[in-house]
Short mmCIF file of C-alpha atoms in Angstrom, two decimals:
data_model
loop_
_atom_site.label_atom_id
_atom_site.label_comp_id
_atom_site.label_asym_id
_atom_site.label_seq_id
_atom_site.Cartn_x
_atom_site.Cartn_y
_atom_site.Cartn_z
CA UNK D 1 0.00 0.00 0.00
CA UNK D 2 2.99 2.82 -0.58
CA UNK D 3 1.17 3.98 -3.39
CA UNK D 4 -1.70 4.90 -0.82
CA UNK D 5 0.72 6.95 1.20
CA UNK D 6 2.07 8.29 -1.52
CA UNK D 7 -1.26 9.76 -2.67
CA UNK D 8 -2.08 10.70 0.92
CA UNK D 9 0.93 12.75 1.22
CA UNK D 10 0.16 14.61 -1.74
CA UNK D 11 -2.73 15.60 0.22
CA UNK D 12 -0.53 17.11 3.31
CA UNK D 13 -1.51 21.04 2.68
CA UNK D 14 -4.84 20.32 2.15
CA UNK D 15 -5.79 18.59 4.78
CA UNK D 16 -3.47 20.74 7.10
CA UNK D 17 -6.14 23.87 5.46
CA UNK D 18 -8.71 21.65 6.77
CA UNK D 19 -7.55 20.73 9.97
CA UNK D 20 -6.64 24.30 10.77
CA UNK D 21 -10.04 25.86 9.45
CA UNK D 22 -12.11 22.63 12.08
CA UNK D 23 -9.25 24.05 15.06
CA UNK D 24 -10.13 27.60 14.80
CA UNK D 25 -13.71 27.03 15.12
CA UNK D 26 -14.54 24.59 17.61
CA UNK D 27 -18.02 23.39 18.91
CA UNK D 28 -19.14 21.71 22.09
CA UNK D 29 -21.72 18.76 22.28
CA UNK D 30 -24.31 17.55 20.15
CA UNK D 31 -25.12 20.59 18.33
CA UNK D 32 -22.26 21.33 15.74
CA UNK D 33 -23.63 23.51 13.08
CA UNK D 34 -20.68 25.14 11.55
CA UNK D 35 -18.50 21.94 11.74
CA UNK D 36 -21.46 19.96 10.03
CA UNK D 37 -21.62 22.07 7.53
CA UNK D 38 -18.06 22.19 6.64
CA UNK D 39 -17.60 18.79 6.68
CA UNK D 40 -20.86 18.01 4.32
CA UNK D 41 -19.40 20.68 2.42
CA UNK D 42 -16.06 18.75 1.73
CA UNK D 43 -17.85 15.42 1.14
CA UNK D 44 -19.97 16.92 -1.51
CA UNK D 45 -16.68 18.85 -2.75
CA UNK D 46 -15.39 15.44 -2.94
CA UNK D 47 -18.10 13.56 -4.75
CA UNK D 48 -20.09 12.17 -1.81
CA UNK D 49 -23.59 12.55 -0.89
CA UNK D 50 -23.78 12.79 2.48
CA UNK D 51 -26.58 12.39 5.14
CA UNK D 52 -27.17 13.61 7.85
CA UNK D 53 -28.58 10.64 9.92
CA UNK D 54 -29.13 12.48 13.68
CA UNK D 55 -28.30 15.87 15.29
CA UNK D 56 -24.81 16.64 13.76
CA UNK D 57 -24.34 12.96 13.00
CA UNK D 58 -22.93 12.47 9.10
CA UNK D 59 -22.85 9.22 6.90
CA UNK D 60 -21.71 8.62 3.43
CA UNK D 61 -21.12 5.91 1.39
CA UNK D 62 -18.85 4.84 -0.93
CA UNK D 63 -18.90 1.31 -2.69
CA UNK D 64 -16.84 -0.79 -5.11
CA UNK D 65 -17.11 -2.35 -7.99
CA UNK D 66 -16.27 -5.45 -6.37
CA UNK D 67 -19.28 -7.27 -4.28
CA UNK D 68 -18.41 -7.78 -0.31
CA UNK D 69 -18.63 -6.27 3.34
CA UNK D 70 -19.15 -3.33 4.31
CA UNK D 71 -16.98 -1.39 7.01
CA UNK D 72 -17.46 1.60 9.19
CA UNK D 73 -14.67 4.35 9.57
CA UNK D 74 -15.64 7.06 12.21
CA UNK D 75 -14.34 10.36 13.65
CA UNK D 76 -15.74 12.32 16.54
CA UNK D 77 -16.21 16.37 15.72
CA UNK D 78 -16.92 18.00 18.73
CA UNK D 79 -14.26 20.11 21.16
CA UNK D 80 -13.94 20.96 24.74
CA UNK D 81 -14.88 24.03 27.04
CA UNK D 82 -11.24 24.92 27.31
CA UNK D 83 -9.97 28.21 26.65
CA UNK D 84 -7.37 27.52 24.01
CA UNK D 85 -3.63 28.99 25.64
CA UNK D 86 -1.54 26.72 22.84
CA UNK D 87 1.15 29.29 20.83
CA UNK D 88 -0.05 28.66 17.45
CA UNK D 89 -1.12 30.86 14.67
CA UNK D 90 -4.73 29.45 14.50
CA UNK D 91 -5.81 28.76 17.89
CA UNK D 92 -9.02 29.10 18.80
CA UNK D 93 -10.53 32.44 20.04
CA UNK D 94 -13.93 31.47 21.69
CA UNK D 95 -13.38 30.18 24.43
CA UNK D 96 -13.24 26.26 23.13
CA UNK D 97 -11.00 24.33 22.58
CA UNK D 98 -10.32 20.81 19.93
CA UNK D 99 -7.97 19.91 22.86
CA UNK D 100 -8.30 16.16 22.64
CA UNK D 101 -7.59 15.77 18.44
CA UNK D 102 -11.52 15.53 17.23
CA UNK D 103 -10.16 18.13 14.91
CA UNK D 104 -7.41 16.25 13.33
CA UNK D 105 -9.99 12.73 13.42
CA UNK D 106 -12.47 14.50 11.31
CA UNK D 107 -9.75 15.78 8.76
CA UNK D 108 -8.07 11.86 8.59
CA UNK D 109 -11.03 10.73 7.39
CA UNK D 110 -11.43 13.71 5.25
CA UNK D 111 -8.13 12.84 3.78
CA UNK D 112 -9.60 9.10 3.21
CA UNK D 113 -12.58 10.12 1.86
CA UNK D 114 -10.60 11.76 -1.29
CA UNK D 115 -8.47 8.60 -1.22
CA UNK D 116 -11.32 6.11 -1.29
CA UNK D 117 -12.39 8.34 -4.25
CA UNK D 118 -8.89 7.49 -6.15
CA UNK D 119 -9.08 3.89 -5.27
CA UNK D 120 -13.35 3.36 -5.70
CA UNK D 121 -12.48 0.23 -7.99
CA UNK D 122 -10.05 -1.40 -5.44
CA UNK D 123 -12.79 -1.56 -3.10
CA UNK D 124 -14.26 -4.93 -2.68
CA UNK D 125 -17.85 -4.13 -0.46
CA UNK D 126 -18.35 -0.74 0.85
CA UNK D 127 -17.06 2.12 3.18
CA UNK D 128 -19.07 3.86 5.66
CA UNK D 129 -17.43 7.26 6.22
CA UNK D 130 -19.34 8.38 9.94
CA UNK D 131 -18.53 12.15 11.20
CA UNK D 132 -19.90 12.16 15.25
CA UNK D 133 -20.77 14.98 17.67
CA UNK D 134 -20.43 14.99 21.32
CA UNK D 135 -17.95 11.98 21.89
CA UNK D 136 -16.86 14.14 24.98
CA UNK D 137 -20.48 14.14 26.49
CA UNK D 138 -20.82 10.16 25.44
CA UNK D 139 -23.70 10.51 23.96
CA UNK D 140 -22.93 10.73 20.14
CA UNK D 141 -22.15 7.20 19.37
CA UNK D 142 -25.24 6.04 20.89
CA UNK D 143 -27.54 8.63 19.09
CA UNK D 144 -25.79 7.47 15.92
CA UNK D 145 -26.92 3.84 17.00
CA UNK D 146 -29.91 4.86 17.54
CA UNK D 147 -30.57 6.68 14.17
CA UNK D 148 -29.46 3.19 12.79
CA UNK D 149 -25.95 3.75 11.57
CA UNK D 150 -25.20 0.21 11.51
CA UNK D 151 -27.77 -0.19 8.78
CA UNK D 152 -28.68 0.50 4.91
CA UNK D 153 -25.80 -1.10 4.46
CA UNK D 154 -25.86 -3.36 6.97
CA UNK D 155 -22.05 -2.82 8.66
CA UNK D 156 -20.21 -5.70 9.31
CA UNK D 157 -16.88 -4.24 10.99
CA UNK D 158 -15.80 -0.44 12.31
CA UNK D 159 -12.95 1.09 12.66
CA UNK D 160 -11.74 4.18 14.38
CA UNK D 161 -8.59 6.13 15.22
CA UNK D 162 -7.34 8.27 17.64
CA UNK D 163 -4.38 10.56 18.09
CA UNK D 164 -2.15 10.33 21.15
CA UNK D 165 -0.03 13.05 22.70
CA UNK D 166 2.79 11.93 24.27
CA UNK D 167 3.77 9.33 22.05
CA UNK D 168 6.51 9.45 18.91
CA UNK D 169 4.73 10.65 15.62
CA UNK D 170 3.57 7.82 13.83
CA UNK D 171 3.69 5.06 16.13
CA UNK D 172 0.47 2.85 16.02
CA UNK D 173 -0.49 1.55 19.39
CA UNK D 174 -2.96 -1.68 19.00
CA UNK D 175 -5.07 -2.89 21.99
CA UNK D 176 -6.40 -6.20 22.46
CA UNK D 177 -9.77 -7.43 23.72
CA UNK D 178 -10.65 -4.52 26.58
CA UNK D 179 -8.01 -1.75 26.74
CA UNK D 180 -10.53 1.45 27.47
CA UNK D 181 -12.39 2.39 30.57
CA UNK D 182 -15.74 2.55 31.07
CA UNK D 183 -16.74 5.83 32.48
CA UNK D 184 -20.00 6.75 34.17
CA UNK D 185 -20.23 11.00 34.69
CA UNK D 186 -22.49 11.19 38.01
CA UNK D 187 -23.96 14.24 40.16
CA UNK D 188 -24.84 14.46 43.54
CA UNK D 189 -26.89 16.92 44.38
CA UNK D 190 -26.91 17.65 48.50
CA UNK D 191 -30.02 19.74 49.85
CA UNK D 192 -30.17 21.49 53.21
CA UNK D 193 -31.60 24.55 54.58
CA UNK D 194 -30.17 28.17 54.08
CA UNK D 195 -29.34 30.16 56.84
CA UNK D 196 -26.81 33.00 58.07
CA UNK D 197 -23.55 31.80 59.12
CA UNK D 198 -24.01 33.38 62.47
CA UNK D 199 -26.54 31.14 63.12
CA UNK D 200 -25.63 27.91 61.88
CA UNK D 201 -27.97 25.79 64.33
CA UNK D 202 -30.77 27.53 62.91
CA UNK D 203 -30.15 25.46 59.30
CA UNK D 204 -28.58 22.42 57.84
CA UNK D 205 -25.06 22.82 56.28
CA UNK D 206 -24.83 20.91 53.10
CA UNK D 207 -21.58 21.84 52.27
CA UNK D 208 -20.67 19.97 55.66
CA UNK D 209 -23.07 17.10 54.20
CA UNK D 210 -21.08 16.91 51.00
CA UNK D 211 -17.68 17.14 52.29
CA UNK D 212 -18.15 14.46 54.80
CA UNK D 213 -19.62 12.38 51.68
CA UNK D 214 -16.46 13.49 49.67
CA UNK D 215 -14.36 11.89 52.36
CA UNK D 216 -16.49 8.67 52.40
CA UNK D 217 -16.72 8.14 49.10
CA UNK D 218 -12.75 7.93 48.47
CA UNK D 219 -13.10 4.40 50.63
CA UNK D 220 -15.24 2.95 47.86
CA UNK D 221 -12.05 2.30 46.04
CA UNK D 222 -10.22 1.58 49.14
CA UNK D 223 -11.90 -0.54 50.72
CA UNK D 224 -14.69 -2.50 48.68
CA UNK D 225 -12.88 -2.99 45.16
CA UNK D 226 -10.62 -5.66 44.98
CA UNK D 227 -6.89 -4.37 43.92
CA UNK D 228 -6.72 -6.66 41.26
CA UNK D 229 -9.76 -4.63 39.29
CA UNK D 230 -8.34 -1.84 37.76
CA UNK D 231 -11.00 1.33 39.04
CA UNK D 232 -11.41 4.93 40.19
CA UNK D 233 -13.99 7.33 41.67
CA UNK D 234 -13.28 11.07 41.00
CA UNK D 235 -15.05 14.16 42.04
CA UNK D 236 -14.07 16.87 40.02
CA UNK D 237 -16.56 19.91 41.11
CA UNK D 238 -17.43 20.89 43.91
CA UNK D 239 -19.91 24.01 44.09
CA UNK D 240 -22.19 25.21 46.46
CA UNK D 241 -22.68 28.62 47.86
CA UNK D 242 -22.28 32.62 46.66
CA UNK D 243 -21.25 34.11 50.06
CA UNK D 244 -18.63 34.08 52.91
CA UNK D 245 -21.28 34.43 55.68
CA UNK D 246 -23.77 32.76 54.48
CA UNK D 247 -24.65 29.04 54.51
CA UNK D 248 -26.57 27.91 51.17
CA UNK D 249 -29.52 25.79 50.45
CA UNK D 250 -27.51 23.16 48.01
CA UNK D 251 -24.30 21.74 46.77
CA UNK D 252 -23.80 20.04 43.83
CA UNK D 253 -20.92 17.80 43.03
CA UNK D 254 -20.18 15.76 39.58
CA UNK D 255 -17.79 12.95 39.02
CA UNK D 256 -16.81 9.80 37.02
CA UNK D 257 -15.97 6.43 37.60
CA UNK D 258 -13.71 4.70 35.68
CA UNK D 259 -13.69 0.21 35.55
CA UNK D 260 -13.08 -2.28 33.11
CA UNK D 261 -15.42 -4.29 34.49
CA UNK D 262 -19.75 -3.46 33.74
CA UNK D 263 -20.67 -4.82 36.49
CA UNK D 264 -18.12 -3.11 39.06
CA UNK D 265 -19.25 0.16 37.79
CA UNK D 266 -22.82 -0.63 38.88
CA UNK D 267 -21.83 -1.96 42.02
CA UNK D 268 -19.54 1.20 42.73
CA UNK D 269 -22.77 3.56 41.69
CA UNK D 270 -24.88 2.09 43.63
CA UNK D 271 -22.30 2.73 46.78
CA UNK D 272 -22.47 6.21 45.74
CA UNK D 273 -25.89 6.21 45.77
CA UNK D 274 -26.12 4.66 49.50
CA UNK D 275 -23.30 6.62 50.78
CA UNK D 276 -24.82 10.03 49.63
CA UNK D 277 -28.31 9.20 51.02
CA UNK D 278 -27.50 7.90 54.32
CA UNK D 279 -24.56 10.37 54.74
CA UNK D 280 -26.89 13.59 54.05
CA UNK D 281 -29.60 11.99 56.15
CA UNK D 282 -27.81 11.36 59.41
CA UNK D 283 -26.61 15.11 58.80
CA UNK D 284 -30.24 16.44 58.47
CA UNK D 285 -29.92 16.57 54.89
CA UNK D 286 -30.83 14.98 51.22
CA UNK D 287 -29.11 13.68 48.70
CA UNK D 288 -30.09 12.47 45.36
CA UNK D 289 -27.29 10.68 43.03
CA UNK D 290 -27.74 10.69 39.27
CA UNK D 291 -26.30 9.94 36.26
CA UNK D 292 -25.66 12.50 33.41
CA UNK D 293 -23.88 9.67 30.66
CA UNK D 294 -21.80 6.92 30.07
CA UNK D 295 -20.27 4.85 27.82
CA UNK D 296 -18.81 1.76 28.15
CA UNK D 297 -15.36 -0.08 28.67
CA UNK D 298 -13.73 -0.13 25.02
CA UNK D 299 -13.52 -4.26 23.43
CA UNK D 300 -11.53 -4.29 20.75
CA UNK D 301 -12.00 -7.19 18.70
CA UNK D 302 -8.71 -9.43 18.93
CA UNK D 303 -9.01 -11.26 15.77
CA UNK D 304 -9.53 -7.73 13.56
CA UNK D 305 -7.23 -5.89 15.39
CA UNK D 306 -4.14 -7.88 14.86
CA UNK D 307 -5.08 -8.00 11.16
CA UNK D 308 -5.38 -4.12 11.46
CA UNK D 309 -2.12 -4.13 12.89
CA UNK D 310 -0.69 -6.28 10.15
CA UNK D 311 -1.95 -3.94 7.70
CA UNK D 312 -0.59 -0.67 9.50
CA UNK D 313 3.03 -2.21 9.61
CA UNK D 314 3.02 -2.53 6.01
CA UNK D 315 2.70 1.51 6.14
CA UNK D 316 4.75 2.76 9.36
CA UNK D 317 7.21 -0.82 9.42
CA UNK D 318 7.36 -3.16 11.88
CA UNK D 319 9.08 -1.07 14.48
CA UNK D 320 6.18 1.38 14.77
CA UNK D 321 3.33 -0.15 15.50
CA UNK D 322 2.99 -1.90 18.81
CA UNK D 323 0.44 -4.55 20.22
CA UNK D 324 -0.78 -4.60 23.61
CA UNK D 325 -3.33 -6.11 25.89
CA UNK D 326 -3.91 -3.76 28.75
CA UNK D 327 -4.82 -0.59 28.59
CA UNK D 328 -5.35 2.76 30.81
CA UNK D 329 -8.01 4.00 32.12
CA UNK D 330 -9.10 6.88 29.49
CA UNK D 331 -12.68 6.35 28.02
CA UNK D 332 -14.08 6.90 24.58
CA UNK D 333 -17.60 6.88 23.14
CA UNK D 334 -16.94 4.52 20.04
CA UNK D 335 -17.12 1.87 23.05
CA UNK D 336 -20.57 1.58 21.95
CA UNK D 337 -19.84 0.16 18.75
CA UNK D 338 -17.65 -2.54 20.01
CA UNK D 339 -20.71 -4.29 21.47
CA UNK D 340 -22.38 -4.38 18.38
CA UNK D 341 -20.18 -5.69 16.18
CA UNK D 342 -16.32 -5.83 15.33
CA UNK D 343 -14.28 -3.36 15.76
CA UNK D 344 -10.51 -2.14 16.05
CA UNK D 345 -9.93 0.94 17.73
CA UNK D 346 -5.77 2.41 17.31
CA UNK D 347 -4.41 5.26 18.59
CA UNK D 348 -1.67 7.35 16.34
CA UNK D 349 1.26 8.75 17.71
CA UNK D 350 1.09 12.82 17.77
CA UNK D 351 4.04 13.48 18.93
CA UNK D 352 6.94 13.61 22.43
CA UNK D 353 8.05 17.05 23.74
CA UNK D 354 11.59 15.51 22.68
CA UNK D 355 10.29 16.10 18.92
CA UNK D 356 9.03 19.72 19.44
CA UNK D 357 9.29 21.73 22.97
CA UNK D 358 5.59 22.59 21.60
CA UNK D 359 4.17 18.74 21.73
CA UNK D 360 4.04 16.04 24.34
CA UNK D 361 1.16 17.95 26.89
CA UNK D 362 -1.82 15.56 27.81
CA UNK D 363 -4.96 15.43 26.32
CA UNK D 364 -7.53 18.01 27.54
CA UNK D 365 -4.69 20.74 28.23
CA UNK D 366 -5.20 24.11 27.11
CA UNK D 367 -1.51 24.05 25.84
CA UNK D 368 -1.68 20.66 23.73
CA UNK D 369 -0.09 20.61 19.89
CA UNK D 370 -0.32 18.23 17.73
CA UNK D 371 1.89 17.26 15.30
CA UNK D 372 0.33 18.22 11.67
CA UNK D 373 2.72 15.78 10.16
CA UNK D 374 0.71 12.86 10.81
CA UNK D 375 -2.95 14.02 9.03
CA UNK D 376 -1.57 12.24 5.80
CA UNK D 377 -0.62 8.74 7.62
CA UNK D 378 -3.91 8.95 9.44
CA UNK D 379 -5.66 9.35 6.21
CA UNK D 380 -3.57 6.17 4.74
CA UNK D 381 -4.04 3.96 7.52
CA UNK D 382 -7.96 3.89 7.32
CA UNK D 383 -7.78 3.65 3.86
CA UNK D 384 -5.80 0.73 3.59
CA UNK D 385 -6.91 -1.02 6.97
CA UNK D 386 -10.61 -0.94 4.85
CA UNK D 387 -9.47 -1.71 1.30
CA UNK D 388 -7.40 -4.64 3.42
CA UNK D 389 -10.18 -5.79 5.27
CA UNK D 390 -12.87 -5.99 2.53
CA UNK D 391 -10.26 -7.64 0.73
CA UNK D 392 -9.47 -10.68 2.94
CA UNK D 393 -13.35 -10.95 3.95
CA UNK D 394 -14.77 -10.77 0.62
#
């Protein structure tokens, strides 16, 4: 497949245009009207007649002249509510921020898009180019399930890839059978009764409630999850109250927890849900625990993602891609695919602070940079990992 890359670097300042035009105007959740339409844009620029299938959600199809499977590319669209401190030319200027690479996703399979174009008779089945909003919120894949995305055609595989700061420019990592987190986002929202702070006894604190909940909840993971199952319980706001002297009516806290494991994430919520109640009650107080989303702990499909990884080291060379089989603890929304059918999830090497001073800060910082150098191999990669697979499962 050099002649792929070949053809996909030819590509480089276009898709760089692209990328750069998606960065500097970023949108949050769900609703992404200006990124929808440039996208749709593109794929009609390109020859495509794309759909719009759900809220933001894009499909179009390409087929072969060869009969055979059909297989699913994605990329998520959507950015973060970051304010956007990274030194380059086209940052972004309200107040968002494509901190976690949705920007350079969409543009990959932008890229592939005008490849599968070039190569239409090498394909034997069909491609199923899918744009997503709101990965961040997790709950874009499953409103793209629900519109029926795995249907007319019926998809029979999906793919998806992901770019990783931190790790050398080009490298492929490939994980095996589970190697995401699942990740339930949760709130907890603790009632009491307002009063001034010079006369506490004539109210009920719940910022008292909620801190002595904080506290309690940290021994869920401590205490009633074995250390052999990978899990964690975070609580990352904490708000409750306008005024120094003044003790308010509610708090409201929101977290995540984190498990490879389904059914430990139930049994971990539901300790939440216990803790919070009883805690706020023997305080005077309410609490009542909910969930906001989730998605699921990533499967990757062992058998197609060693074949995927095959494929990719005929690209990068052996050296380049690496194989694993356990993973962190980060969480994506394309999760939801891998339970309906197979699918091979890799994450692309954006590049080490040792290649650029610039590069190397996690995901989700307001400083991250990505490395603009790999847009073409991203684009190659899903093009040959489908043209491959159709191939060998025709």
């Amino acid at each position: 497949m050099v002649q792929i890359e070949e053809a996909a670097k030819e590509l480089k300042q276009d898709l760089v245009e692209i990328r750069r035009t998606i960065h500097k105007n970023p949108e949050v959740g769900p609703a992404l009207p200006q990124t929808k339409a440039f996208v749709m844009g593109k794929l009609k620029e390109y020859g495509y007649e794309p759909k719009e299938i759900c809220e933001s959600g894009i499909v179009a199809v390409i087929e072969g002249e060869k009969p055979g499977k059909t297989i699913l590319l994605r990329a998520d669209m959507d950015a973060l509510k970051i304010k956007e401190e990274a030194p380059v030319p086209f940052a972004s200027e309200n107040n968002c921020m494509h901190a976690c690479g949705h920007d350079m996703h969409a543009t990959m399979l932008l890229g592939a898009a005008k490849l599968l174009k070039k190569y239409q008779n090498e394909i034997h089945g069909t491609v199923k180019l899918v744009f997503q909003p709101d990965e961040e919120g997790f709950t874009g894949a499953k409103a793209m399930l629900k519109a029926g995305v795995l249907e007319s055609p019926h998809v029979d595989a999906g793919m998806a890839l992901h770019v990783n700061s931190g790790t050398p420019s080009g490298m492929v990592l490939c994980g095996l059978g589970t190697c995401m987190a699942g990740c339930t986002l949760f709130r907890i929202r603790v009632k009491g009764i307002g009063c001034h702070g010079a006369m506490p006894e004539t109210g009920v604190d719940p910022i008292n409630i909620a801190a002595h909940i904080f506290l309690s909840l940290q021994e869920i993971i401590a205490r009633e999850v074995p250390p052999t199952k990978p899990a964690t319980l975070t609580i990352g706001k904490f708000s409750g109250g306008k005024a120094p002297n003044i003790i308010p009516e509610e708090v409201v806290m929101e977290g995540t927890i984190r498990t490879l494991d389904v059914d430990l994430a139930k049994q971990i919520f539901k300790r939440i849900q216990e803790i919070s109640s009883q805690t706020a009650e023997l305080f005077r107080g309410s609490a009542e625990v909910t969930e906001i989303a989730s998605a699921p702990p990533l499967k990757n499909d062992k058998e197609m993602t060693t074949e995927m990884a095959g494929y990719a080291r005929e690209i990068c060379g052996q050296e380049k891609v690496v194989v694993f089989e356990q993973g962190g603890m980060g969480s994506e929304d394309f999760a939801s695919y891998t339970y309906e059918i197979p699918c091979s999830y890799l994450l692309l090497g954006a590049g080490t602070a040792a290649e650029n001073e610039l590069y190397g800060k996690p995901m989700h910082n307001d400083h991250v940079v990505f490395n603009e150098d790999i847009l073409p191999l991203g684009s190659a990669l899903l093009v040959s990992c489908a043209l491959k697979w159709l191939e060998n499962h025709a």
